[in-house]
Structures are given as C-alpha cells and as structure tokens.
Coordinates of C-alpha atoms in Angstrom, one line a residue:
Chain A
X1 CA -26.9 22.7 -43.4
X2 CA -30.1 22.7 -45.5
X3 CA -32.4 24.8 -43.4
X4 CA -35.8 25.5 -45.0
X5 CA -37.3 28.8 -44.3
X6 CA -40.3 29.0 -42.0
X7 CA -40.1 25.8 -40.0
X8 CA -36.7 26.6 -38.5
X9 CA -37.1 24.9 -35.1
X10 CA -38.2 21.6 -36.7
X11 CA -35.6 21.7 -39.4
X12 CA -32.7 22.5 -37.2
X13 CA -32.1 19.0 -36.0
X14 CA -33.3 17.2 -39.2
X15 CA -31.0 14.4 -40.2
X16 CA -28.7 15.1 -43.1
X17 CA -27.1 12.6 -45.3
X18 CA -23.8 12.8 -43.4
X19 CA -25.7 12.2 -40.1
X20 CA -27.3 9.1 -41.6
X21 CA -23.9 7.9 -42.8
X22 CA -22.4 8.4 -39.4
X23 CA -25.2 6.5 -37.7
X24 CA -25.0 3.6 -40.1
X25 CA -21.2 3.4 -39.6
X26 CA -21.8 3.5 -35.9
X27 CA -24.3 0.6 -36.1
X28 CA -21.9 -1.5 -38.2
X29 CA -18.9 -0.9 -36.0
X30 CA -20.8 -1.6 -32.9
X31 CA -21.9 -4.9 -34.4
X32 CA -18.3 -5.8 -35.4
X33 CA -17.0 -5.3 -31.9
X34 CA -19.9 -7.3 -30.5
X35 CA -19.1 -10.2 -32.8
X36 CA -15.4 -9.9 -32.0
X37 CA -16.1 -10.2 -28.3
X38 CA -18.4 -13.2 -29.0
X39 CA -15.6 -14.9 -31.0
X40 CA -13.1 -14.1 -28.3
X41 CA -15.1 -15.8 -25.5
X42 CA -16.5 -18.6 -27.7
X43 CA -13.6 -21.0 -27.0
X44 CA -14.4 -21.0 -23.3
X45 CA -17.7 -22.7 -24.2
X46 CA -16.3 -24.9 -26.9
X47 CA -13.5 -26.1 -24.7
X48 CA -15.9 -26.8 -21.9
X49 CA -18.4 -28.7 -24.2
X50 CA -15.6 -30.7 -25.9
X51 CA -13.9 -31.9 -22.7
X52 CA -17.2 -32.6 -21.0
X53 CA -18.5 -34.5 -24.0
X54 CA -15.3 -36.5 -24.6
X55 CA -13.9 -36.7 -21.0
X56 CA -16.9 -37.1 -18.8
X57 CA -17.7 -40.6 -20.2
X58 CA -14.6 -42.3 -18.8
X59 CA -14.3 -40.2 -15.7
X60 CA -14.9 -42.1 -12.5
X61 CA -13.4 -42.4 -9.1
X62 CA -11.2 -45.3 -10.2
X63 CA -9.6 -43.1 -12.9
X64 CA -8.6 -40.6 -10.2
X65 CA -7.3 -43.1 -7.7
X66 CA -5.7 -45.7 -9.9
X67 CA -2.2 -45.6 -11.3
X68 CA -1.3 -46.5 -14.9
X69 CA 0.1 -49.9 -14.1
X70 CA -3.0 -51.0 -12.1
X71 CA -5.6 -53.3 -13.7
X72 CA -7.9 -50.3 -14.4
X73 CA -6.5 -47.2 -15.9
X74 CA -5.9 -44.1 -13.8
X75 CA -4.0 -40.9 -13.4
X76 CA -3.4 -40.8 -9.6
X77 CA 0.3 -40.6 -10.1
X78 CA 0.0 -37.8 -12.6
X79 CA -2.3 -35.8 -10.3
X80 CA 0.1 -36.3 -7.4
X81 CA 3.0 -35.4 -9.6
X82 CA 1.4 -32.2 -10.9
X83 CA 0.5 -31.1 -7.3
X84 CA 3.9 -32.1 -5.9
X85 CA 5.9 -30.3 -8.6
X86 CA 3.7 -27.2 -8.7
X87 CA 3.6 -27.1 -4.9
X88 CA 7.4 -27.3 -4.6
X89 CA 7.7 -24.7 -7.3
X90 CA 5.4 -22.4 -5.3
X91 CA 7.5 -23.0 -2.2
X92 CA 10.5 -21.7 -4.2
X93 CA 8.7 -18.9 -6.0
X94 CA 6.6 -17.5 -3.2
X95 CA 9.3 -16.4 -0.8
X96 CA 11.7 -15.3 -3.6
X97 CA 9.0 -13.5 -5.6
X98 CA 7.5 -11.7 -2.6
X99 CA 10.8 -10.7 -1.3
X100 CA 11.9 -9.4 -4.7
X101 CA 8.7 -7.4 -5.1
X102 CA 9.1 -5.9 -1.6
X103 CA 12.6 -4.9 -2.4
X104 CA 11.8 -3.4 -5.8
X105 CA 8.7 -1.5 -4.5
X106 CA 9.6 -0.5 -1.0
X107 CA 13.4 -0.2 -0.9
X108 CA 15.0 0.1 -4.3
X109 CA 16.0 3.4 -5.8
X110 CA 14.1 4.5 -8.9
X111 CA 17.0 3.4 -11.2
X112 CA 17.3 0.0 -9.7
X113 CA 13.5 -0.4 -9.7
X114 CA 13.4 0.4 -13.4
X115 CA 16.1 -2.2 -14.2
X116 CA 14.3 -4.7 -12.0
X117 CA 11.0 -4.1 -13.7
X118 CA 12.5 -4.7 -17.1
X119 CA 14.2 -7.9 -16.0
X120 CA 10.9 -9.2 -14.6
X121 CA 9.2 -8.3 -17.9
X122 CA 11.8 -10.3 -19.8
X123 CA 11.4 -13.2 -17.4
X124 CA 7.6 -13.0 -17.9
X125 CA 8.1 -13.3 -21.6
X126 CA 10.5 -16.3 -21.5
X127 CA 8.8 -19.1 -23.5
X128 CA 8.1 -22.0 -21.2
X129 CA 9.9 -24.4 -23.4
X130 CA 13.0 -22.2 -23.1
X131 CA 12.8 -22.3 -19.3
X132 CA 12.4 -26.1 -19.5
X133 CA 15.4 -26.3 -21.8
X134 CA 17.5 -24.2 -19.5
X135 CA 16.8 -26.5 -16.5
X136 CA 17.2 -29.5 -18.7
X137 CA 20.7 -28.4 -19.6
X138 CA 21.5 -27.5 -16.0
X139 CA 20.2 -30.6 -14.2
X140 CA 19.4 -33.5 -16.5
X141 CA 22.9 -34.4 -17.8
X142 CA 24.2 -34.7 -14.2
X143 CA 21.1 -36.1 -12.4
X144 CA 18.8 -37.4 -15.1
X145 CA 15.2 -36.6 -15.5
X146 CA 13.5 -36.0 -12.1
X147 CA 10.7 -34.2 -10.3
X148 CA 12.8 -31.6 -8.6
X149 CA 14.0 -30.5 -12.0
X150 CA 10.4 -30.2 -13.1
X151 CA 9.6 -28.1 -10.0
X152 CA 12.6 -25.9 -10.7
X153 CA 11.6 -25.3 -14.3
X154 CA 8.1 -24.4 -13.1
X155 CA 9.5 -22.0 -10.5
X156 CA 11.4 -20.2 -13.2
X157 CA 8.1 -19.5 -14.8
X158 CA 6.1 -18.8 -11.6
X159 CA 8.5 -16.5 -9.8
X160 CA 8.0 -13.5 -12.2
X161 CA 4.3 -13.9 -11.9
X162 CA 4.5 -13.7 -8.1
X163 CA 6.8 -10.7 -8.4
X164 CA 4.6 -8.8 -10.8
X165 CA 1.3 -9.4 -9.0
X166 CA 2.8 -8.6 -5.6
X167 CA 4.3 -5.4 -7.0
X168 CA 1.0 -4.4 -8.4
X169 CA -0.8 -4.8 -5.1
X170 CA 1.9 -3.2 -3.1
X171 CA 1.6 -0.2 -5.4
X172 CA -2.1 -0.1 -4.5
X173 CA -1.3 0.4 -0.8
X174 CA -1.7 4.1 -0.1
X175 CA 1.6 5.9 0.8
X176 CA -0.3 7.5 3.7
X177 CA -0.4 4.1 5.5
X178 CA 3.3 3.7 5.4
X179 CA 3.8 7.3 6.5
X180 CA 1.3 6.8 9.4
X181 CA 3.2 3.8 10.5
X182 CA 6.6 5.4 10.3
X183 CA 5.3 8.5 12.1
X184 CA 4.3 6.2 15.0
X185 CA 7.9 5.3 15.4
X186 CA 7.5 1.9 13.8
X187 CA 10.7 0.8 12.1
X188 CA 10.7 0.5 8.3
X189 CA 10.9 -3.3 8.2
X190 CA 8.0 -3.7 10.6
X191 CA 6.0 -1.1 8.6
X192 CA 6.7 -3.1 5.5
X193 CA 5.6 -6.4 7.0
X194 CA 2.8 -5.5 9.3
X195 CA 1.3 -2.5 7.5
X196 CA 2.2 -2.6 3.8
X197 CA 2.2 -6.4 3.2
X198 CA -0.6 -6.9 5.7
X199 CA -2.8 -4.5 3.8
X200 CA -1.9 -6.1 0.5
X201 CA -2.2 -9.7 1.9
X202 CA -5.2 -10.9 0.0
X203 CA -3.8 -9.4 -3.2
X204 CA -0.5 -11.2 -2.6
X205 CA -2.3 -14.5 -2.0
X206 CA -4.2 -13.9 -5.2
X207 CA -0.9 -13.6 -7.0
X208 CA 0.3 -16.9 -5.5
X209 CA -2.9 -18.7 -6.7
X210 CA -2.3 -17.1 -10.1
X211 CA 1.2 -18.4 -10.2
X212 CA -0.1 -21.8 -9.1
X213 CA -2.6 -21.9 -12.0
X214 CA 0.2 -20.9 -14.4
X215 CA 2.4 -23.7 -13.2
X216 CA -0.1 -26.5 -13.1
X217 CA -0.9 -26.0 -16.8
X218 CA 2.7 -26.1 -18.1
X219 CA 3.6 -29.1 -20.3
X220 CA 6.8 -28.4 -22.3
X221 CA 9.1 -27.6 -19.4
X222 CA 8.0 -30.8 -17.6
X223 CA 8.5 -33.0 -20.6
X224 CA 12.1 -31.8 -20.8
X225 CA 12.8 -32.1 -17.1
X226 CA 10.5 -34.6 -15.3
X227 CA 9.9 -36.6 -18.5
X228 CA 6.9 -38.5 -17.2
X229 CA 6.5 -41.9 -15.6
X230 CA 4.1 -44.7 -15.1
X231 CA 5.4 -45.5 -11.6
X232 CA 2.9 -45.2 -8.9
X233 CA 5.4 -44.2 -6.3
X234 CA 5.9 -40.4 -6.1
X235 CA 9.6 -40.0 -6.0
X236 CA 10.7 -36.4 -6.8
X237 CA 14.3 -37.7 -7.3
X238 CA 13.1 -39.9 -10.2
X239 CA 11.2 -39.2 -13.5
X240 CA 7.7 -38.0 -12.5
X241 CA 4.4 -37.8 -14.3
X242 CA 2.1 -34.8 -14.5
X243 CA -1.4 -34.3 -15.8
X244 CA -0.1 -32.3 -18.7
X245 CA 2.4 -35.0 -19.6
X246 CA -0.3 -37.6 -19.6
X247 CA -2.5 -35.4 -21.8
X248 CA 0.4 -34.9 -24.2
X249 CA 1.5 -38.6 -24.4
X250 CA -2.0 -40.0 -24.7
X251 CA -3.0 -37.5 -27.4
X252 CA -0.2 -38.5 -29.7
X253 CA -0.9 -42.2 -29.0
X254 CA -2.7 -44.2 -31.7
X255 CA -4.6 -46.2 -29.1
X256 CA -8.2 -44.9 -28.9
X257 CA -8.7 -45.7 -25.2
X258 CA -5.5 -43.8 -24.4
X259 CA -6.8 -40.9 -26.5
X260 CA -10.0 -40.9 -24.5
X261 CA -8.0 -40.8 -21.3
X262 CA -6.3 -37.7 -22.5
X263 CA -9.6 -36.0 -22.6
X264 CA -10.6 -37.2 -19.2
X265 CA -7.3 -36.0 -17.8
X266 CA -7.8 -32.6 -19.5
X267 CA -11.2 -32.4 -17.8
X268 CA -9.6 -33.0 -14.4
X269 CA -6.9 -30.4 -15.1
X270 CA -9.4 -27.9 -16.3
X271 CA -11.5 -28.4 -13.2
X272 CA -8.5 -27.8 -11.0
X273 CA -7.5 -24.6 -12.9
X274 CA -11.1 -23.4 -12.9
X275 CA -11.3 -23.9 -9.1
X276 CA -8.1 -21.9 -8.6
X277 CA -9.6 -19.1 -10.7
X278 CA -12.9 -19.1 -8.9
X279 CA -10.9 -19.1 -5.7
X280 CA -9.1 -15.9 -6.8
X281 CA -12.4 -14.2 -7.6
X282 CA -14.0 -15.2 -4.3
X283 CA -10.9 -14.0 -2.4
X284 CA -10.8 -10.7 -4.2
X285 CA -14.5 -9.9 -3.9
X286 CA -14.5 -10.8 -0.2
X287 CA -11.6 -8.7 0.7
X288 CA -12.3 -5.4 2.4
X289 CA -8.6 -4.5 2.3
X290 CA -7.4 -4.6 -1.3
Chain B
X1 CA 29.9 13.3 28.6
X2 CA 27.0 15.5 29.6
X3 CA 26.1 15.7 26.0
X4 CA 26.0 12.0 25.4
X5 CA 23.9 11.6 28.5
X6 CA 21.4 14.0 27.0
X7 CA 21.2 12.0 23.8
X8 CA 20.4 8.9 25.8
X9 CA 17.7 10.8 27.5
X10 CA 16.0 12.0 24.4
X11 CA 16.1 8.5 22.9
X12 CA 14.1 7.1 25.8
X13 CA 12.3 10.2 26.8
X14 CA 8.9 9.8 28.3
X15 CA 6.5 12.7 29.0
X16 CA 7.1 12.5 32.7
X17 CA 10.8 13.1 32.5
X18 CA 10.7 15.7 29.8
X19 CA 10.1 18.8 31.8
X20 CA 12.9 18.0 34.2
X21 CA 15.1 17.2 31.3
X22 CA 14.5 20.5 29.7
X23 CA 15.1 22.4 32.9
X24 CA 18.4 20.5 33.4
X25 CA 19.5 21.6 30.0
X26 CA 19.1 25.2 31.0
X27 CA 16.8 26.1 28.1
X28 CA 13.7 28.1 28.7
X29 CA 11.3 25.6 30.4
X30 CA 8.6 26.6 28.0
X31 CA 10.5 25.8 24.8
X32 CA 9.7 22.3 23.5
X33 CA 11.6 22.6 20.3
X34 CA 14.2 25.0 18.8
X35 CA 14.6 25.3 15.1
X36 CA 17.9 26.8 14.0
X37 CA 18.5 27.8 10.3
X38 CA 16.4 24.9 9.1
X39 CA 16.4 24.3 5.4
X40 CA 14.5 21.5 3.6
X41 CA 15.4 20.4 0.1
X42 CA 13.9 18.2 -2.5
X43 CA 16.9 17.3 -4.5
X44 CA 18.4 20.6 -5.5
X45 CA 15.1 22.5 -4.9
X46 CA 15.1 24.4 -1.6
X47 CA 11.5 24.2 -0.4
X48 CA 12.1 25.8 3.0
X49 CA 14.7 28.6 3.5
X50 CA 16.5 29.3 6.8
X51 CA 13.8 29.0 9.4
X52 CA 14.7 29.9 13.0
X53 CA 11.9 29.4 15.4
X54 CA 11.1 28.4 19.0
X55 CA 8.1 26.2 19.6
X56 CA 6.5 26.6 23.0
X57 CA 5.7 23.5 25.1
X58 CA 2.2 22.5 26.0
X59 CA 0.7 25.0 23.6
X60 CA -0.5 25.1 20.0
X61 CA 1.7 26.6 17.3
X62 CA 0.0 27.2 13.9
X63 CA 1.9 27.3 10.7
X64 CA -0.1 29.4 8.2
X65 CA 0.7 30.8 4.7
X66 CA -0.3 30.5 1.1
X67 CA 0.0 27.2 -0.8
X68 CA 3.5 26.2 -1.7
X69 CA 5.1 28.2 1.1
X70 CA 6.7 25.1 2.6
X71 CA 4.8 24.9 5.8
X72 CA 3.9 21.2 5.5
X73 CA 7.5 20.4 4.4
X74 CA 8.8 22.2 7.5
X75 CA 6.4 20.3 9.7
X76 CA 7.7 17.0 8.2
X77 CA 11.2 18.0 9.1
X78 CA 10.3 18.2 12.8
X79 CA 9.9 14.4 13.2
X80 CA 12.3 13.4 10.4
X81 CA 9.5 12.3 8.1
X82 CA 10.7 14.7 5.3
X83 CA 13.7 12.5 4.6
X84 CA 11.6 9.4 3.9
X85 CA 10.8 11.0 0.5
X86 CA 13.3 10.2 -2.3
X87 CA 15.9 13.0 -2.6
X88 CA 14.6 14.9 0.4
X89 CA 17.2 16.3 2.8
X90 CA 17.4 18.7 5.7
X91 CA 20.0 21.3 6.8
X92 CA 20.3 23.2 10.0
X93 CA 19.4 21.9 13.4
X94 CA 16.2 21.1 15.3
X95 CA 16.8 20.8 19.0
X96 CA 14.6 19.1 21.6
X97 CA 15.8 19.2 25.1
X98 CA 19.3 20.2 23.9
X99 CA 19.7 17.3 21.5
X100 CA 19.8 17.9 17.8
X101 CA 17.3 15.6 16.1
X102 CA 19.6 15.5 13.1
X103 CA 22.6 14.5 15.0
X104 CA 24.1 11.4 13.3
X105 CA 23.8 9.4 16.5
X106 CA 20.0 10.0 16.7
X107 CA 17.8 7.2 15.3
X108 CA 14.8 8.7 13.3
X109 CA 12.6 5.9 14.6
X110 CA 13.1 7.1 18.1
X111 CA 12.5 10.7 17.1
X112 CA 9.2 9.7 15.6
X113 CA 8.2 7.8 18.7
X114 CA 8.3 11.0 20.8
X115 CA 7.2 13.3 18.0
X116 CA 3.9 12.0 16.5
X117 CA 2.1 13.1 13.4
X118 CA -1.5 13.4 12.3
X119 CA -2.0 13.6 8.5
X120 CA -4.2 15.6 6.2
X121 CA -6.2 12.6 5.1
X122 CA -7.4 10.3 7.8
X123 CA -5.3 7.1 7.4
X124 CA -6.4 4.3 9.7
X125 CA -4.9 1.0 8.9
X126 CA -7.5 -0.8 6.8
X127 CA -6.5 -4.3 7.9
X128 CA -7.0 -3.4 11.6
X129 CA -10.0 -3.0 13.9
X130 CA -10.6 0.3 15.8
X131 CA -8.8 -1.1 18.9
X132 CA -6.0 -2.5 16.9
X133 CA -5.5 0.8 15.2
X134 CA -5.1 2.6 18.5
X135 CA -2.7 0.0 19.8
X136 CA -0.8 -0.3 16.5
X137 CA 2.0 2.0 17.5
X138 CA 2.7 0.1 20.6
X139 CA 2.4 -3.3 19.0
X140 CA 4.2 -2.6 15.8
X141 CA 7.1 -0.7 17.3
X142 CA 7.7 -3.7 19.6
X143 CA 7.5 -1.5 22.7
X144 CA 7.0 -3.7 25.7
X145 CA 4.4 -1.8 27.7
X146 CA 3.9 -2.7 31.3
X147 CA 0.3 -1.5 31.1
X148 CA -2.6 -3.4 29.8
X149 CA -3.2 -2.7 26.1
X150 CA -6.9 -2.5 26.5
X151 CA -6.4 0.1 29.2
X152 CA -4.2 2.2 26.9
X153 CA -6.8 1.8 24.1
X154 CA -9.6 3.1 26.2
X155 CA -7.5 6.0 27.7
X156 CA -6.3 7.1 24.2
X157 CA -9.8 6.9 22.7
X158 CA -11.1 9.0 25.7
X159 CA -8.4 11.6 25.2
X160 CA -9.3 11.7 21.5
X161 CA -13.0 12.2 22.4
X162 CA -14.0 9.1 20.5
X163 CA -14.5 6.5 23.2
X164 CA -18.3 7.1 23.7
X165 CA -18.9 6.7 19.9
X166 CA -16.9 3.5 19.5
X167 CA -16.8 1.7 22.8
X168 CA -19.4 -0.9 21.6
X169 CA -17.6 -1.6 18.3
X170 CA -13.9 -1.7 19.1
X171 CA -13.5 -4.8 16.9
X172 CA -15.0 -3.3 13.8
X173 CA -12.6 -2.1 11.1
X174 CA -11.2 1.4 11.7
X175 CA -12.2 2.3 8.1
X176 CA -15.9 1.7 8.9
X177 CA -16.0 5.0 10.8
X178 CA -16.9 8.4 9.4
X179 CA -14.2 10.7 8.2
X180 CA -14.2 12.8 11.3
X181 CA -14.2 9.8 13.5
X182 CA -11.3 8.3 11.5
X183 CA -9.3 11.4 12.1
X184 CA -10.0 11.2 15.8
X185 CA -9.0 7.6 15.7
X186 CA -5.7 8.6 14.0
X187 CA -5.2 11.1 16.8
X188 CA -5.9 8.4 19.4
X189 CA -3.4 6.2 17.6
X190 CA -0.8 9.0 17.7
X191 CA -1.2 9.8 21.4
X192 CA -1.4 6.1 22.5
X193 CA 2.4 6.0 22.1
X194 CA 2.7 9.0 24.5
X195 CA 4.6 11.4 22.3
X196 CA 5.8 14.7 23.7
X197 CA 5.0 16.6 20.6
X198 CA 2.1 16.1 18.1
X199 CA 2.4 17.4 14.6
X200 CA -0.8 18.0 12.7
X201 CA -0.8 18.5 8.9
X202 CA -4.0 20.2 8.0
X203 CA -6.0 17.7 10.1
X204 CA -9.4 19.1 9.2
X205 CA -9.0 19.8 5.5
X206 CA -10.8 16.6 4.5
X207 CA -13.6 17.0 7.1
X208 CA -17.0 18.7 7.2
X209 CA -17.5 21.7 9.5
X210 CA -19.0 19.7 12.4
X211 CA -16.2 17.2 12.4
X212 CA -13.7 20.1 12.1
X213 CA -15.3 21.7 15.2
X214 CA -14.8 18.5 17.2
X215 CA -11.2 18.2 16.2
X216 CA -10.6 21.8 17.1
X217 CA -12.2 21.3 20.5
X218 CA -10.0 18.2 20.9
X219 CA -6.8 20.2 20.1
X220 CA -7.8 22.6 22.9
X221 CA -7.9 19.7 25.3
X222 CA -4.8 18.0 24.0
X223 CA -2.6 21.0 24.5
X224 CA -2.7 20.5 28.2
X225 CA -0.7 17.3 27.8
X226 CA 1.1 17.7 24.5
X227 CA 3.0 20.3 22.5
X228 CA 1.1 20.7 19.3
X229 CA 2.2 22.1 15.9
X230 CA -0.6 22.4 13.4
X231 CA -0.4 23.4 9.7
X232 CA -3.5 24.9 8.4
X233 CA -4.8 26.6 5.3
X234 CA -7.7 28.0 7.3
X235 CA -6.8 31.2 9.0
X236 CA -10.0 31.2 11.2
X237 CA -8.9 27.8 12.4
X238 CA -5.4 29.1 13.2
X239 CA -7.0 32.0 15.1
X240 CA -9.4 29.7 17.0
X241 CA -7.0 27.0 18.1
X242 CA -3.5 28.3 18.3
X243 CA -1.5 30.3 20.9
X244 CA 1.3 31.1 18.6
X245 CA 1.2 31.7 14.9
X246 CA 4.0 31.5 12.4
X247 CA 3.4 33.0 9.0
X248 CA 5.2 31.7 6.0
X249 CA 5.4 32.9 2.5
X250 CA 6.8 31.8 -0.8
X251 CA 9.9 33.7 -1.9
X252 CA 11.0 34.7 -5.4
X253 CA 12.9 31.5 -5.7
X254 CA 9.7 29.6 -4.9
X255 CA 11.2 28.4 -1.6
X256 CA 9.3 29.1 1.5
X257 CA 10.5 31.4 4.3
X258 CA 9.3 32.5 7.7
X259 CA 7.8 36.0 7.6
X260 CA 7.0 36.5 11.2
X261 CA 6.0 34.6 14.3
X262 CA 4.3 35.8 17.5
X263 CA 1.3 35.3 19.7
X264 CA -1.8 34.5 17.6
X265 CA -3.6 37.5 19.0
X266 CA -0.9 39.9 17.8
X267 CA -0.4 38.2 14.4
X268 CA -4.1 38.5 13.7
X269 CA -4.7 42.0 15.0
X270 CA -1.5 43.8 14.8
X271 CA 1.1 42.0 12.7
X272 CA 4.5 43.7 12.3
X273 CA 4.9 42.8 8.7
X274 CA 2.9 44.2 5.9
X275 CA 2.8 40.8 4.1
X276 CA 1.2 39.2 7.1
X277 CA -1.4 41.9 7.3
X278 CA -2.2 41.4 3.6
X279 CA -2.4 37.7 3.9
X280 CA -4.6 37.9 7.0
X281 CA -6.8 40.4 5.2
X282 CA -7.2 37.9 2.3
X283 CA -5.4 40.2 -0.1
X284 CA -3.3 37.2 -1.4
X285 CA -2.8 33.5 -1.0

C-alpha cells in the first residue's frame, strides 16, 4: 500500500506491517498445533514407559502360566478367561454384525438404512458399564455371575463395531462390480457373497480384529457379569477372571506385590492389544483389494 | 400352452437353439429383440419415452445421441439391469424369441444370463485372477458346465483377442492389466457364459485410441456370433462399427425419445430427420 516512487518493482512486494503481523500469527498458530499434536500422542510413550518400567520387572514365564492359587503368582486363568470371553463374544458378534451390515448396505431401502444407521450409532455410544449392567440384570439374578454373561456383555459392545466397520468397507466396493456380476446372470445373494463381500474381505477381517481389541480391553461390563475368580479351571458357566479384572482388583489392593502384578498384567494386555493393532495395519497394507 | 413352452425355452436358451426358436415363433429370423413402447422411469421421472425398435440378430446396433437422451438407460432395460437401481421401473415390452422379458414369470437372473453387458468403465473383479475373472460368470451363477473350465477360459480369451497377451499370466490379478486389456477381459467374461446378445455401454470411453481400435476390431469379429447393441458418444465409432444406428434425442420434458433408426450408412449420409442431420453434422449435442 505504501509504494515509493522510482523503485516500483522492488517495492511492490515489500512487507507491510499487516504482512508481518499475519506471518507472526501464522508462526504462532503453527507452533500451537504442533504442541497440541505432541501432547496428544505423548500418553502413548508415557504409558509404554510406565508399564514397561513397573511391569517388566515381575514379568516372567511363571507369571503367564501360573494361576493365582499356585505357589507362585500368575495370571494364566485371567489370560484364558479374557481370550475365552472375547472369543465367544466375537463368535456371537461376527455373524450377527456382518449379516446386519450386509442387510443395511446391500438390501435395505434408504429409509430402513437410515433408521439402522442411527440405531448402530446409538449402540456404539452405549457406555460399556451400561451394557454390563443390562446383561447383569438379564442374567445374573437367575444364573449368577458367569463367563457366558461376560461374553454376552462384550458382544453387545462388539457387534456395533463389526456392523459399522463392515458397512464402511462394503461402501468402498465399487457399484460397478455388483453390476458386472448381476449382468453375468449371477443371483443377488451370490453376488453379495462372492463378489461384494469377497472384495471387502480383508476390510471385514480388519473390523473383526478391531472389535476383538475393543472387547479384550473392557473392564466394567466383565466386573458386573463375570465377576472374576481365582479358580484355575476355566468354566464359562461359573465366575471367570479376565486380565482387566485382575488389573482392577490388584490396583485397588493395598498389598504392594499385588499392585506390582497389576502393572505386569497391564503390560501383557497392552502387548496383546498392540499385536492386534499391528495385525490390522499389516493386513490393510498388504491387501490389494480394499 | 405354446406360450408357456416358449417361456421355458427362453429361460434355458443356448445360442445353438436360438435361431430355430426364433423361426418357430414366426418372427423375422433376423430380429433378435423387439422393443414395443418401452418407457424407463426413475421414480416419477420418465428418462425414456415410448421406444419401439427392432434389433437385428448377429449385427451391431448403435445407440447414439446427446448426453442425457436416455440411451444408456434404454440399454440397461434390455437385460433388466435398469430395475436394479432404487426407484427404477420399466413399462412396455421387450420381446426375445416371442417372450416378453418383463413378463412376471420371467426371472431377471435368467434374462441376464442370455443378455450380457459390458460397462463403460472396465470392472474386472479385483479379488480374482485373469482366469477366474473369465470363468466367474460360470462359477458364480452355479451353472454346471460339462466342458472344462480351462477350455472355456482359453476360448473366451481368444474370442476377446486377449489370449496371446495373457496366456502366460492367467493367475495374475485381473486388475493388473492395462485399461484396454481389462475391458477385453470384461468382454471375455461376458461371452464366457455364451449369451445371445451382448450390450455394450460406451465400452471405449475410458480407453486410449489404440485400445479403442482393438475393441472396435473385436466388435467386428464378435458380431458373427452375437447380437451386439452398443451405446456410444462417439459418432465416428458408431459409423465404423455398427450396421444399424438408432438416434435418440432429449425431449422438452428432459425425457429421451427415439428420433429415427435405420442402416448406419443411411443415417450418416442421408438421414430422414433434420435433427439427426444436425446432430451428425455436430450442430448440437
């Protein structure tokens, strides 16, 4: 705006005060969002450092293979309990969730699809303790605390995850593939299974792993349904332990050795969850389909 | 009684029996398909108005016309693909060998098995190899073929002029091929199920000139075995590949209608309608 006569070409792009102000604001804002990003990812490293520092010391093979009532401490029953309950929950959630996603995406009318999407959204937002409370009221008064109830509570939380991730990958399958298949004289149901779902397969599997990692980290619904147990026999019909329950119970314990075990158990759980997440990445990157 | 017998025939029709069937129905032996007052709707919007047209067997019929004139929509009514879109419906009748494709007793799946379709964008199945793509129609439709699948794959790829380029990599993914090869793969996949009629929806619009040339040559060879209906935006292409040309235009209500149809030579040199002449001359569209 202040152009001096004579040296017009040089003066034309000279910085004005407002330019300097804008650039300074730009620098500050850039720094703020950098710091925000750093703060956001910092817990990853802090958690890792904390559980490694506190948990690694007492981690040995005996801790993994022994049960609580053995001479040495151990969480074998909790690991098995976690895997059993999450596994059964997945066996319930996977077929129901995939089928529901196929129905909503491939067959339902727009109106039904919209209603379905909203219900899935609501289900995704159900606090896990509420899901646990629901199964608690449904099962525990009649049958007592047991592993099946825990699996059921987890499946309530995992099913919407399966539905949503499956829906998202089915949406990525180009409409042209379904049309190509139908135009070959392939019936709709075969098109859905052998073309649409086949094309989305790795994405669907990723969704299942995602649901699994959601389920294995849940605590509150299991406390209300499976309760926890020191029994070394894995009986799904009786109260059952899980890694998360062990972490919870030992953390609120005043016994320092028990407290230390909570950290070790947390380390094991974190390692399993991390493995699942890495598995997802590996699967997604190596898939040429979707 | 005779009528129901015809329906059974169309449902299981194979190319071998089709000419005899047409003759027995008394229709002109050169008519593969007869469109009577066909209208195609998207909800309440009429995209195609009252088309009556005969499609000649073992020849190439081109649908040309400006964008939005309903030619692709009409093409999709010919193998009942139109109705797969939400809200899409068809009125009128489309007869093949004396049977109305839209008769309530006719299963659209069977219609599509004898009337195949090649799409605008090459769409091989990404999860399948080249060979699996070709045999997909046979495998997925659950058709028990007495012939060896490998034999059908080779024959179809040869007919689609792709065999020499892919014979050493049949197990590689279909999507690893170039665009033009992918489109010929899609043609091989379509003819592997031995349809009578092959519909092509702007099959070259996503391809470069050389790939286009190959497909056009292929269409010339395919018409000895199949009845071909091709939608194209490219008038030169219609002139090069087709025997009959149908010119469509968009009406005042934005619905498409058939302006005129005739031998391609005549349509391109001496059309009877002024609109056709203007379109061919590039004065609109």
